[in-house]
XYZ file of C-alpha atoms in Angstrom:
770
model
C 192.279 220.105 191.359
C 193.493 220.921 194.843
C 190.894 221.614 197.546
C 192.102 223.239 200.756
C 190.282 222.551 203.977
C 191.425 222.918 207.535
C 194.771 224.151 206.293
C 195.477 220.703 204.653
C 195.561 220.019 200.934
C 193.304 217.185 199.650
C 193.718 215.360 196.318
C 190.692 214.676 194.147
C 191.148 211.787 191.720
C 187.692 211.685 190.299
C 185.616 208.763 191.558
C 185.609 207.632 195.191
C 186.450 204.090 194.118
C 189.655 205.252 192.445
C 190.512 207.533 195.317
C 190.048 204.725 197.863
C 192.039 202.359 195.690
C 194.894 204.843 195.348
C 194.883 205.722 199.047
C 194.808 202.000 199.944
C 197.516 201.352 197.382
C 199.649 204.079 198.970
C 199.058 202.746 202.453
C 199.669 199.197 201.213
C 202.856 200.348 199.564
C 204.127 201.912 202.785
C 203.153 198.937 204.907
C 204.607 196.512 202.396
C 207.811 198.495 202.260
C 208.119 198.297 206.030
C 207.426 194.565 205.961
C 210.016 194.074 203.241
C 212.619 195.921 205.292
C 211.832 193.880 208.387
C 211.767 190.551 206.542
C 214.946 191.339 204.642
C 216.696 192.234 207.863
C 215.505 189.034 209.505
C 216.462 186.960 206.490
C 219.945 188.416 206.584
C 220.140 187.843 210.302
C 218.893 184.309 209.815
C 221.444 183.877 207.024
C 224.222 185.010 209.352
C 223.071 182.669 212.104
C 222.555 179.808 209.659
C 226.033 180.340 208.213
C 227.454 180.334 211.729
C 225.600 177.117 212.591
C 226.661 175.525 209.301
C 230.292 176.446 209.981
C 230.105 175.062 213.523
C 228.427 171.889 212.248
C 231.042 171.471 209.553
C 233.752 171.936 212.160
C 232.311 168.942 214.005
C 232.168 167.044 210.718
C 235.828 167.951 210.093
C 236.716 166.635 213.539
C 234.914 163.382 212.726
C 236.619 163.133 209.322
C 240.052 163.675 210.899
C 239.155 161.209 213.648
C 238.039 158.671 211.020
C 241.255 159.149 209.046
C 243.270 158.701 212.223
C 241.367 155.488 213.018
C 241.960 154.236 209.467
C 245.693 154.878 209.823
C 245.629 153.300 213.295
C 243.925 150.246 211.807
C 246.555 149.983 209.083
C 249.313 150.412 211.665
C 247.731 147.798 213.957
C 247.866 145.176 211.178
C 251.632 145.623 210.751
C 252.457 146.141 214.446
C 250.828 142.823 215.289
C 252.618 140.992 212.489
C 255.024 138.476 214.032
C 257.746 139.022 211.473
C 257.613 142.774 211.896
C 257.706 142.546 215.702
C 260.658 140.204 215.439
C 262.433 142.621 213.087
C 261.843 145.503 215.520
C 262.898 143.395 218.492
C 266.145 142.383 216.776
C 266.820 145.764 215.171
C 266.531 144.409 211.585
C 266.423 147.813 209.876
C 266.216 146.574 206.214
C 263.153 144.456 207.029
C 261.598 147.300 209.006
C 262.200 149.792 206.168
C 260.687 147.400 203.595
C 257.626 146.846 205.758
C 257.224 150.588 206.299
C 257.375 151.307 202.571
C 254.745 148.649 201.907
C 252.572 150.037 204.693
C 252.829 153.570 203.256
C 251.689 152.318 199.900
C 248.764 150.345 201.306
C 247.549 153.020 203.696
C 248.051 155.915 201.249
C 250.153 157.850 203.749
C 253.267 159.927 203.325
C 255.356 158.819 206.277
C 255.795 155.719 208.395
C 258.385 155.120 211.058
C 259.117 153.186 214.224
C 260.008 154.753 217.552
C 261.765 152.450 220.001
C 261.611 152.568 223.776
C 265.196 153.762 223.750
C 264.255 156.767 221.609
C 265.651 155.308 218.397
C 263.674 156.288 215.275
C 263.668 153.980 212.242
C 262.243 155.180 208.923
C 263.047 155.658 205.270
C 266.035 157.850 204.561
C 265.438 161.222 202.966
C 262.128 161.858 204.675
C 261.382 164.444 207.306
C 260.537 163.082 210.746
C 259.620 164.694 214.063
C 262.049 165.054 216.909
C 261.835 161.842 218.927
C 262.017 163.770 222.200
C 258.836 165.648 221.279
C 256.722 162.537 220.619
C 258.245 159.847 222.824
C 256.466 160.770 226.053
C 253.094 161.130 224.286
C 253.561 157.626 222.833
C 254.691 156.260 226.188
C 251.580 157.756 227.849
C 249.355 155.771 225.467
C 248.412 158.496 222.962
C 247.077 156.869 219.787
C 246.611 159.778 217.424
C 247.292 163.446 216.986
C 249.204 166.038 215.021
C 252.984 165.961 214.666
C 255.508 168.058 212.804
C 257.130 166.608 209.661
C 259.779 169.116 208.715
C 257.908 172.367 208.092
C 254.553 170.635 207.688
C 251.978 169.580 210.272
C 250.712 166.058 209.767
C 247.997 163.829 211.187
C 249.553 160.797 212.832
C 248.315 157.561 214.375
C 250.374 155.220 216.498
C 250.158 151.544 217.305
C 252.162 149.902 220.070
C 254.527 147.112 219.035
C 254.151 144.462 221.690
C 256.193 141.326 222.159
C 254.083 140.949 224.370
C 255.084 144.070 226.279
C 255.577 147.318 224.433
C 258.947 147.517 222.671
C 258.201 150.508 220.530
C 255.530 152.226 218.444
C 254.653 152.211 214.775
C 253.589 155.664 213.582
C 251.789 156.574 210.327
C 251.491 160.209 209.277
C 249.713 162.142 206.527
C 250.615 165.827 205.978
C 247.771 168.246 206.588
C 249.019 170.542 203.818
C 246.961 172.766 201.558
C 246.060 170.026 199.073
C 244.991 167.593 201.807
C 242.878 170.201 203.585
C 241.329 171.226 200.226
C 240.376 167.599 199.658
C 238.789 167.400 203.073
C 237.012 170.703 202.502
C 235.335 169.209 199.418
C 233.547 166.801 201.773
C 231.939 169.658 203.702
C 228.285 170.565 203.189
C 229.156 174.227 202.614
C 232.108 175.912 200.971
C 234.851 176.310 203.552
C 238.561 177.006 203.575
C 240.413 174.732 205.982
C 243.939 174.748 207.331
C 245.838 173.358 210.326
C 248.322 175.707 211.980
C 250.494 175.892 215.082
C 248.628 177.998 217.691
C 251.388 180.625 218.126
C 251.246 181.254 214.351
C 247.653 182.511 214.514
C 247.437 186.253 213.955
C 244.882 189.010 214.304
C 241.477 188.074 215.779
C 242.285 184.356 215.377
C 245.055 184.629 217.954
C 242.552 185.636 220.656
C 239.611 183.614 219.323
C 237.815 181.377 221.804
C 238.036 177.703 220.784
C 234.939 176.105 219.219
C 233.294 179.546 218.728
C 232.420 181.246 215.446
C 233.884 184.723 214.996
C 233.542 187.246 212.151
C 236.612 188.873 210.689
C 236.486 192.593 209.964
C 237.165 192.365 206.248
C 235.359 193.089 202.993
C 234.264 189.464 202.523
C 232.842 189.267 206.068
C 234.576 185.942 206.642
C 233.458 183.691 209.482
C 236.139 181.683 211.293
C 235.948 178.687 213.614
C 239.016 177.506 215.554
C 239.230 174.138 217.320
C 242.049 172.320 219.056
C 243.274 169.064 217.542
C 244.883 166.267 219.522
C 248.663 166.230 219.404
C 251.304 163.536 219.462
C 254.087 166.145 219.471
C 254.955 168.168 222.591
C 256.264 170.952 220.360
C 253.029 171.368 218.430
C 249.803 173.023 219.563
C 247.621 172.301 216.496
C 244.556 174.319 215.634
C 242.004 173.558 212.896
C 240.921 176.849 211.323
C 237.816 176.869 209.120
C 236.799 179.941 207.125
C 233.439 180.549 205.490
C 232.509 183.628 203.490
C 229.448 185.231 205.052
C 229.012 187.422 201.985
C 228.785 184.351 199.749
C 226.334 182.693 202.165
C 224.102 185.752 202.252
C 224.196 185.974 198.472
C 222.227 182.728 198.384
C 219.329 184.553 200.008
C 219.251 187.239 197.300
C 216.804 185.165 195.279
C 214.507 185.013 198.268
C 214.563 188.802 198.518
C 213.753 189.136 194.813
C 210.885 186.704 195.274
C 209.540 188.834 198.112
C 209.820 191.933 195.964
C 207.891 190.180 193.164
C 205.172 189.189 195.599
C 205.000 192.773 196.808
C 204.678 194.104 193.219
C 201.944 191.597 192.411
C 200.123 192.569 195.560
C 200.395 196.205 194.685
C 198.821 195.613 191.253
C 196.130 193.353 192.634
C 195.214 195.721 195.449
C 193.806 198.143 192.876
C 191.319 195.444 191.911
C 190.855 193.306 195.000
C 191.409 195.996 197.598
C 191.960 195.222 201.182
C 191.247 191.477 200.767
C 194.256 190.987 198.536
C 196.362 193.184 200.813
C 195.427 191.067 203.817
C 196.152 187.889 201.821
C 199.684 189.048 201.016
C 200.690 190.763 204.248
C 199.273 188.061 206.514
C 201.588 185.234 205.336
C 204.516 187.611 205.278
C 203.856 188.564 208.868
C 203.768 184.867 209.799
C 207.023 184.250 207.999
C 208.597 187.209 209.768
C 207.482 185.898 213.165
C 208.684 182.397 212.293
C 212.092 183.664 211.289
C 212.372 185.600 214.529
C 211.311 182.608 216.651
C 213.642 180.270 214.791
C 216.490 182.722 215.209
C 215.717 182.723 218.946
C 216.054 178.926 219.039
C 212.374 177.939 219.196
C 210.786 175.029 217.308
C 208.936 176.581 214.366
C 206.630 175.151 211.697
C 204.692 177.288 209.235
C 201.201 176.237 208.109
C 201.008 176.253 204.275
C 197.705 177.925 203.501
C 198.230 178.746 199.816
C 200.038 177.356 196.812
C 201.378 180.680 195.617
C 204.802 182.167 196.118
C 204.172 182.829 199.802
C 203.032 179.232 200.315
C 206.106 177.837 198.578
C 208.285 180.153 200.637
C 206.689 178.760 203.796
C 207.241 175.193 202.569
C 210.889 175.939 201.795
C 211.276 177.483 205.225
C 209.765 174.373 206.861
C 212.075 172.091 204.844
C 215.084 174.163 205.798
C 214.183 174.102 209.502
C 213.601 170.349 209.373
C 216.905 169.687 207.595
C 218.870 171.745 210.115
C 217.169 170.076 213.103
C 217.767 166.578 211.654
C 221.407 167.355 210.985
C 221.910 168.683 214.495
C 220.104 165.639 215.951
C 222.396 163.231 214.072
C 225.518 165.143 215.064
C 224.377 165.204 218.698
C 223.687 161.453 218.624
C 227.087 160.678 217.131
C 228.761 162.816 219.754
C 227.033 161.032 222.639
C 226.942 157.385 221.505
C 229.407 154.634 220.707
C 229.494 153.906 216.979
C 229.979 150.124 217.382
C 227.331 149.231 219.988
C 225.142 152.385 219.843
C 225.392 152.536 223.624
C 225.922 155.912 225.320
C 229.570 156.937 225.429
C 231.512 158.254 228.411
C 230.290 161.850 228.022
C 226.605 160.886 227.996
C 227.170 158.327 230.777
C 228.619 161.017 233.037
C 225.597 163.251 232.317
C 223.198 160.375 233.055
C 225.033 159.602 236.292
C 224.821 163.226 237.378
C 221.080 163.388 236.619
C 220.421 160.109 238.447
C 222.422 161.294 241.460
C 220.364 164.486 241.574
C 217.130 162.415 241.738
C 218.419 159.975 244.364
C 216.003 159.614 247.292
C 217.041 159.573 250.970
C 216.823 155.753 251.344
C 217.884 154.899 247.793
C 221.289 153.755 246.561
C 223.044 154.078 243.251
C 225.131 151.129 242.040
C 227.894 152.288 239.656
C 230.044 149.589 238.022
C 233.057 149.651 235.730
C 233.312 146.359 233.777
C 236.452 145.309 231.895
C 236.322 142.205 229.665
C 238.910 139.549 230.512
C 241.322 138.418 227.785
C 239.602 140.480 225.087
C 242.943 140.868 223.330
C 243.102 137.087 222.944
C 239.835 137.136 220.978
C 241.173 139.880 218.708
C 244.464 138.074 218.183
C 242.995 134.609 217.576
C 239.672 135.322 215.840
C 240.384 138.774 214.389
C 239.120 142.285 215.071
C 235.719 141.723 213.343
C 235.133 138.889 215.810
C 236.146 141.187 218.657
C 233.667 143.805 217.428
C 230.934 141.174 217.257
C 231.766 140.067 220.787
C 231.371 143.652 222.021
C 228.019 143.960 220.235
C 226.743 140.728 221.780
C 227.880 141.786 225.242
C 226.092 145.118 224.758
C 222.946 143.257 223.651
C 223.134 141.033 226.741
C 223.364 144.084 228.994
C 220.413 145.768 227.254
C 218.210 142.749 228.019
C 218.382 143.412 231.769
C 215.586 145.723 232.805
C 217.241 146.209 236.213
C 220.016 148.277 234.633
C 219.083 151.958 234.588
C 221.860 153.067 232.257
C 224.496 151.206 230.227
C 227.482 152.701 228.395
C 230.578 151.638 226.544
C 233.469 153.729 227.754
C 235.873 152.594 225.052
C 237.860 149.492 224.120
C 236.547 146.533 226.104
C 235.259 148.595 229.034
C 231.561 149.022 229.889
C 229.783 150.914 232.654
C 226.428 150.228 234.322
C 224.190 152.283 236.623
C 221.569 150.507 238.744
C 219.126 152.657 240.705
C 218.339 150.544 243.791
C 215.221 151.874 245.500
C 214.900 149.026 248.024
C 217.089 149.893 251.054
C 217.100 146.226 252.142
C 218.319 144.846 248.802
C 221.582 142.881 248.875
C 224.012 144.609 246.520
C 226.182 141.497 246.410
C 223.317 139.739 244.626
C 223.121 142.696 242.257
C 226.845 142.374 241.569
C 226.464 138.648 240.872
C 223.598 139.404 238.486
C 225.817 141.854 236.597
C 228.707 139.367 236.595
C 226.427 136.654 235.125
C 225.721 138.911 232.138
C 229.371 138.557 231.167
C 230.002 134.945 232.244
C 228.703 133.183 229.157
C 229.919 131.630 225.934
C 229.459 133.784 222.838
C 229.309 132.158 219.410
C 231.059 134.100 216.660
C 231.191 132.697 213.130
C 230.546 129.227 214.484
C 233.318 129.448 217.095
C 232.656 129.620 220.811
C 234.385 132.380 222.755
C 234.042 132.255 226.574
C 233.672 135.674 228.144
C 234.014 137.066 231.634
C 234.693 140.451 233.154
C 236.448 142.099 236.072
C 234.052 144.521 237.766
C 234.713 147.465 240.080
C 231.736 148.832 242.031
C 231.068 152.083 243.886
C 227.783 152.733 245.691
C 226.249 156.168 246.305
C 225.816 157.839 248.663
C 228.168 155.736 250.818
C 231.091 155.911 248.395
C 230.405 159.483 247.326
C 227.691 161.780 246.034
C 229.757 163.459 243.347
C 230.056 162.085 239.805
C 233.830 162.427 239.657
C 234.348 160.798 243.048
C 232.052 157.856 242.271
C 233.739 157.135 238.942
C 237.169 157.389 240.534
C 236.162 154.950 243.270
C 234.638 152.513 240.762
C 237.877 152.644 238.776
C 239.954 151.928 241.897
C 237.703 148.958 242.697
C 238.114 147.693 239.121
C 241.900 147.886 239.474
C 241.657 145.825 242.656
C 239.330 143.284 240.989
C 241.805 142.791 238.139
C 244.632 142.293 240.629
C 242.582 139.713 242.542
C 242.108 137.622 239.386
C 239.775 137.392 236.441
C 235.985 136.966 236.404
C 235.410 138.636 239.770
C 233.965 141.824 241.239
C 235.151 144.120 244.002
C 233.351 146.853 245.937
C 235.169 150.076 246.685
C 236.838 150.325 250.075
C 238.315 153.455 251.561
C 241.659 151.692 251.841
C 241.807 151.480 248.030
C 241.901 155.270 247.787
C 244.709 155.407 250.325
C 246.577 152.611 248.502
C 246.246 154.490 245.216
C 247.554 157.661 246.850
C 250.533 155.840 248.377
C 251.185 154.050 245.119
C 251.219 157.349 243.238
C 253.513 158.925 245.814
C 255.885 155.974 245.611
C 255.871 156.123 241.808
C 256.822 159.815 241.922
C 259.523 159.088 244.508
C 260.774 156.175 242.388
C 261.116 158.414 239.346
C 262.980 160.960 241.471
C 265.265 158.238 242.837
C 266.077 157.116 239.284
C 266.854 160.701 238.322
C 268.878 161.619 241.425
C 270.644 158.277 241.993
C 268.775 157.237 245.118
C 269.684 153.552 244.876
C 272.677 151.546 246.003
C 273.798 147.951 245.539
C 274.366 145.393 248.272
C 276.065 142.101 247.563
C 275.452 138.587 248.941
C 278.349 136.125 248.652
C 278.189 132.955 246.535
C 280.389 130.168 247.986
C 281.670 127.175 246.002
C 281.441 123.910 247.981
C 283.342 122.182 245.191
C 286.417 124.422 245.365
C 285.929 125.600 248.980
C 286.274 129.265 248.131
C 284.320 132.456 247.610
C 283.428 132.535 243.912
C 281.257 135.603 243.487
C 278.484 137.914 244.721
C 274.880 138.517 243.740
C 274.026 142.205 243.280
C 270.841 143.233 245.126
C 269.337 146.717 244.808
C 268.494 148.782 247.895
C 266.515 152.044 248.105
C 267.173 154.362 251.027
C 264.230 156.760 250.916
C 265.017 160.200 252.364
C 261.930 160.173 254.657
C 260.673 156.561 254.766
C 264.030 154.911 255.283
C 264.881 151.630 253.601
C 262.137 150.402 251.260
C 262.059 146.690 250.539
C 262.618 145.626 246.902
C 259.487 143.465 247.310
C 257.569 146.746 247.615
C 259.037 148.899 244.865
C 260.185 146.347 242.254
C 256.574 145.242 241.390
C 255.649 148.930 241.008
C 258.649 149.468 238.739
C 257.580 146.429 236.684
C 254.025 147.719 236.372
C 255.001 151.276 235.377
C 257.839 150.246 233.046
C 260.441 151.993 235.219
C 262.123 148.619 235.716
C 263.902 149.198 232.401
C 265.754 152.215 233.781
C 266.278 150.604 237.205
C 267.561 147.366 235.655
C 269.927 149.219 233.339
C 271.395 151.100 236.312
C 271.851 147.860 238.268
C 273.754 146.216 235.396
C 276.033 149.229 234.866
C 276.729 149.721 238.583
C 277.304 146.009 239.260
C 279.807 145.753 236.406
C 281.551 148.928 237.519
C 281.959 147.723 241.121
C 282.905 144.157 240.137
C 285.634 145.433 237.833
C 287.627 146.291 240.976
C 287.416 142.757 242.397
C 289.929 139.919 241.880
C 289.765 138.212 238.504
C 288.337 134.970 239.923
C 285.311 136.712 241.519
C 282.136 137.080 239.438
C 278.975 139.156 239.890
C 275.391 137.953 239.358
C 272.552 140.293 238.322
C 268.837 139.514 238.205
C 267.060 140.352 234.919
C 263.310 141.002 235.238
C 260.849 139.536 232.691
C 259.915 143.000 231.385
C 263.573 143.987 231.108
C 264.245 140.721 229.277
C 261.681 141.557 226.563
C 263.324 144.939 225.939
C 264.997 144.746 222.511
C 268.005 146.754 223.662
C 268.985 144.380 226.492
C 271.988 142.932 224.652
C 273.209 146.444 223.826
C 272.814 147.511 227.467
C 274.849 144.512 228.680
C 277.559 145.107 226.076
C 277.847 148.808 226.962
C 278.070 148.017 230.692
C 280.859 145.511 230.073
C 282.717 147.838 227.712
C 282.508 150.907 229.966
C 283.549 149.001 233.098
C 286.182 146.790 231.486
C 284.701 143.703 233.200
C 285.347 140.462 231.255
C 282.029 138.979 230.020
C 282.655 135.591 231.689
C 282.628 137.309 235.101
C 279.048 138.546 234.596
C 276.197 136.140 235.344
C 272.603 136.995 234.375
C 269.856 135.349 236.432
C 266.423 134.849 234.845
C 263.258 133.071 235.968
C 261.267 130.731 233.782
C 258.468 133.333 233.569
C 260.400 134.922 230.676
C 259.447 131.899 228.562
C 255.708 132.361 229.015
C 255.167 135.161 226.490
C 257.207 133.965 223.504
C 259.505 130.956 223.801
C 261.150 131.506 220.408
C 261.949 135.147 221.173
C 263.227 134.205 224.619
C 265.560 131.565 223.227
C 266.811 133.989 220.580
C 267.584 136.595 223.247
C 269.331 134.049 225.461
C 271.564 132.940 222.577
C 272.418 136.571 221.747
C 273.425 137.144 225.387
C 275.419 133.912 225.415
C 277.255 135.137 222.307
C 278.452 138.144 224.321
C 280.289 135.705 226.580
C 278.190 136.212 229.735
C 276.896 133.305 231.831
C 273.162 132.520 232.134
C 271.563 131.088 235.298
C 268.004 129.774 235.739
C 266.734 131.216 239.026
C 264.119 129.657 241.398
C 264.450 126.272 239.694
C 261.747 123.751 240.624
C 258.949 126.235 241.388
C 257.425 126.223 237.879
C 255.753 123.642 235.720
C 258.054 123.642 232.729
C 261.559 123.936 234.155
C 262.720 120.629 232.724
C 261.579 121.495 229.207
C 263.463 124.794 229.398
C 266.637 122.971 230.426
C 266.238 120.807 227.355
C 265.814 123.829 225.056
C 268.649 125.996 226.376
C 272.008 125.019 227.934
C 272.059 127.155 231.102
C 275.394 127.614 232.851
C 273.874 127.318 236.305
C 270.689 126.159 238.034
C 269.702 127.972 241.233
C 267.716 125.620 243.506
C 264.805 127.457 245.101
C 265.124 128.092 248.830
C 261.814 126.322 249.523
C 263.605 123.000 248.942
C 266.527 124.039 251.146
C 264.231 124.929 254.097
C 262.735 121.410 254.030
C 266.124 119.666 254.309
C 266.129 119.666 258.111
C 262.649 118.124 258.375
C 262.308 114.368 258.773
C 260.123 112.285 256.506
C 260.100 114.576 253.472
C 261.488 114.128 250.001
C 263.684 117.253 249.984
C 266.886 115.159 249.957
C 265.694 113.192 246.947
C 264.655 116.365 245.116
C 268.060 117.962 245.700
C 269.816 114.784 244.615
C 267.670 114.588 241.451
C 268.408 118.214 240.546
C 272.168 117.891 241.076
C 272.269 114.618 239.126
C 270.321 116.170 236.257
C 272.580 119.234 236.282
C 275.721 117.092 236.215
C 274.327 115.151 233.251
C 273.690 118.433 231.432
C 277.070 119.933 232.442
C 275.397 122.655 234.466
C 276.436 124.043 237.852
C 274.062 124.050 240.812
C 273.643 126.649 243.546
C 271.270 126.375 246.513
C 269.570 129.555 247.754
C 268.555 130.395 251.312
C 271.152 128.298 253.188
C 270.939 129.381 256.827
C 272.593 126.700 258.975
C 275.452 124.192 258.958
C 273.137 121.181 258.727
C 271.670 122.423 255.448
C 275.161 123.103 254.124
C 276.348 119.608 255.074
C 273.377 117.910 253.383
C 273.792 119.975 250.240
C 277.484 119.075 250.093
C 276.600 115.381 250.491
C 273.951 115.557 247.775
C 276.416 117.003 245.264
C 275.344 120.679 245.238
C 278.158 122.810 243.827
C 277.577 126.195 245.492
C 275.495 127.826 248.202
C 274.072 131.262 249.000
C 272.321 132.483 252.127
C 272.538 133.944 255.641
C 274.929 131.161 256.704
C 277.507 132.967 254.615
C 276.406 136.546 255.064
C 273.533 138.906 254.696
C 273.780 141.293 251.702
C 276.482 143.861 252.459
C 277.642 147.183 251.012
C 280.354 147.372 248.372
C 283.003 148.557 250.871
C 282.370 145.508 253.077
C 282.796 143.286 250.012
C 286.339 144.638 249.645
C 287.096 143.545 253.209
C 285.647 140.079 252.548
C 287.851 139.758 249.454
C 291.058 140.234 251.381
C 293.131 137.035 250.847
C 293.444 136.379 254.568
C 289.733 136.875 255.225
C 288.034 135.035 252.352
C 287.180 131.825 254.208
C 286.675 133.487 257.582
C 284.389 136.214 256.092
C 281.873 133.774 254.744
C 281.843 131.646 257.851
C 281.999 128.235 256.111
C 284.056 125.574 257.836
């Protein structure tokens, strides 16, 4: 029956109880429908955000997996690159041995490619395999890059490099594993969610991926609603700009929440049936928890910490418990990922990133009379521990050093920056405190014997210190100044500390400028050779010249070799400089008379270069200079690193026909033993002995006589350096010295002046020897 009142129809259902129940049921149905829509929308939004977070988290996991694989390959490469036999094979160019070792290494490390890149750009690997262009990876290797992506044919591959040192770097051993579809599928199986992974060259990205911001999740406009995450990978190949692209189907992720929606619908249906019996109480019992869940989802989506109270054991209660478990799992996973990203895996100390943040925060809280002590600490001779006791012992040493640093309550923050380098922050609130005492306290933490597997390993560290605010109030400036002080401490010797001085910054700037100018001089031919005559007292004639490099800087004028040669040694540019000197000296000497030789100094770093013999042979061949007219001068410091390798190199040079002279004889501790091991053609007596000849009451005469007697017994020539006056020349002649060199004869002169000195009528007069 329909009753009309006030122009509105009213329904009569019989009893009031039924009418109230039906009206309440209708209202409950409407309200519940609204709640369902809101909750469903929030669940989907939460699903989208959760899928985005999962994809971002898995991207970080992928980065860690790739990093771990690179470290594993680096570890495998390190074992072979430190093998003596392998280093010897690389140094001598023994390709069959190198190829055999590379094949064995590939098998052990489960990689697809292994090859050696030499300092001269020569690549040695197994024939038939695809390798990258040497020009595209050489500079990355030379700059110290240890891992990254390279191109193997048409495939991008993860590579790890290990320097081959003997003891200086003579090349790099590189392992590579293609990042093809099968490899990326295998890595994707390790992810917590289903993802599609691939590594591509950045210019090959198309569509929205081409403009995608790195390390951000984007959604593709396709039917599957695919989420993408693009990150940059490190590269060892200048021609490759690698990108890791992860894809995750948002539609599939949201499908996992369908069951939750069905559960909500079931709860709503049960509530609707119960409301007819229990009325408003049941309605409140169902809608209340749903409202809480809706609010919790919204707050969690906004980034707040959320925890639902479980008030019932029904479906709504279990839903709340599942929600709490899900929130807890996500927070724990993010906490672990954050910890891994900010801490060192070996010592659990903060890493460089966290240390920089801590330094910035501490600087911001620094009071007006307070100081901040920032120290870079580099362990001395850590490589010796690794080489003698093994890498596990080296790791244990680092852990014990970290433990020793943790025990000092005075240290505000401690970090391991990588390798054998640590950093310490000390917040000094006492303006009268002596920071030198603080530095000694820090130094004492390293100066101790550490016992590893029953063996004692003495430790010490070189420490560079910068103090805020005096040395800077900016994080970058302070760290730069601490690093400059550390460089100075290492140059001053081991087991010491050095505070930053403003002059260090200026020295670093000048050093960098000179390095750039030196590279430009090498490129543009900014050097020239001068020659100092070598006079034979035995035959009373000019017998040769020593080639000496000169650098005429376009703005600074003549720069002393004592200033730029050490820099060239330190930066490795001495290899290019030394090669130029050999070529130019041979070229110029080829135009001299046949009885005039040329002497060239070979630096220790140049001597360890495996291509030295080839360089000498090419210089002789191109210039046409007979080998016996070339004399190579070395110092006994070349024996320090590896006596066996040094002797092998000397014999290979001798086999070319060139002469070998031992320079600065008498200044070292082992000169006599080196004479016994290798038959030098000439001994050059150090000028310090020659200077003392004119002084009364010294043993210089006896020393010269002993050297010349020893040389005669060994059939070696002698030459005295630094002869400046007639008295010295007379004494040397009386004591049996064969040849002389010095200002008495002539200062170093240009090549055109040498031609004048070589004129037959001017030979004796030019050198000024009576």
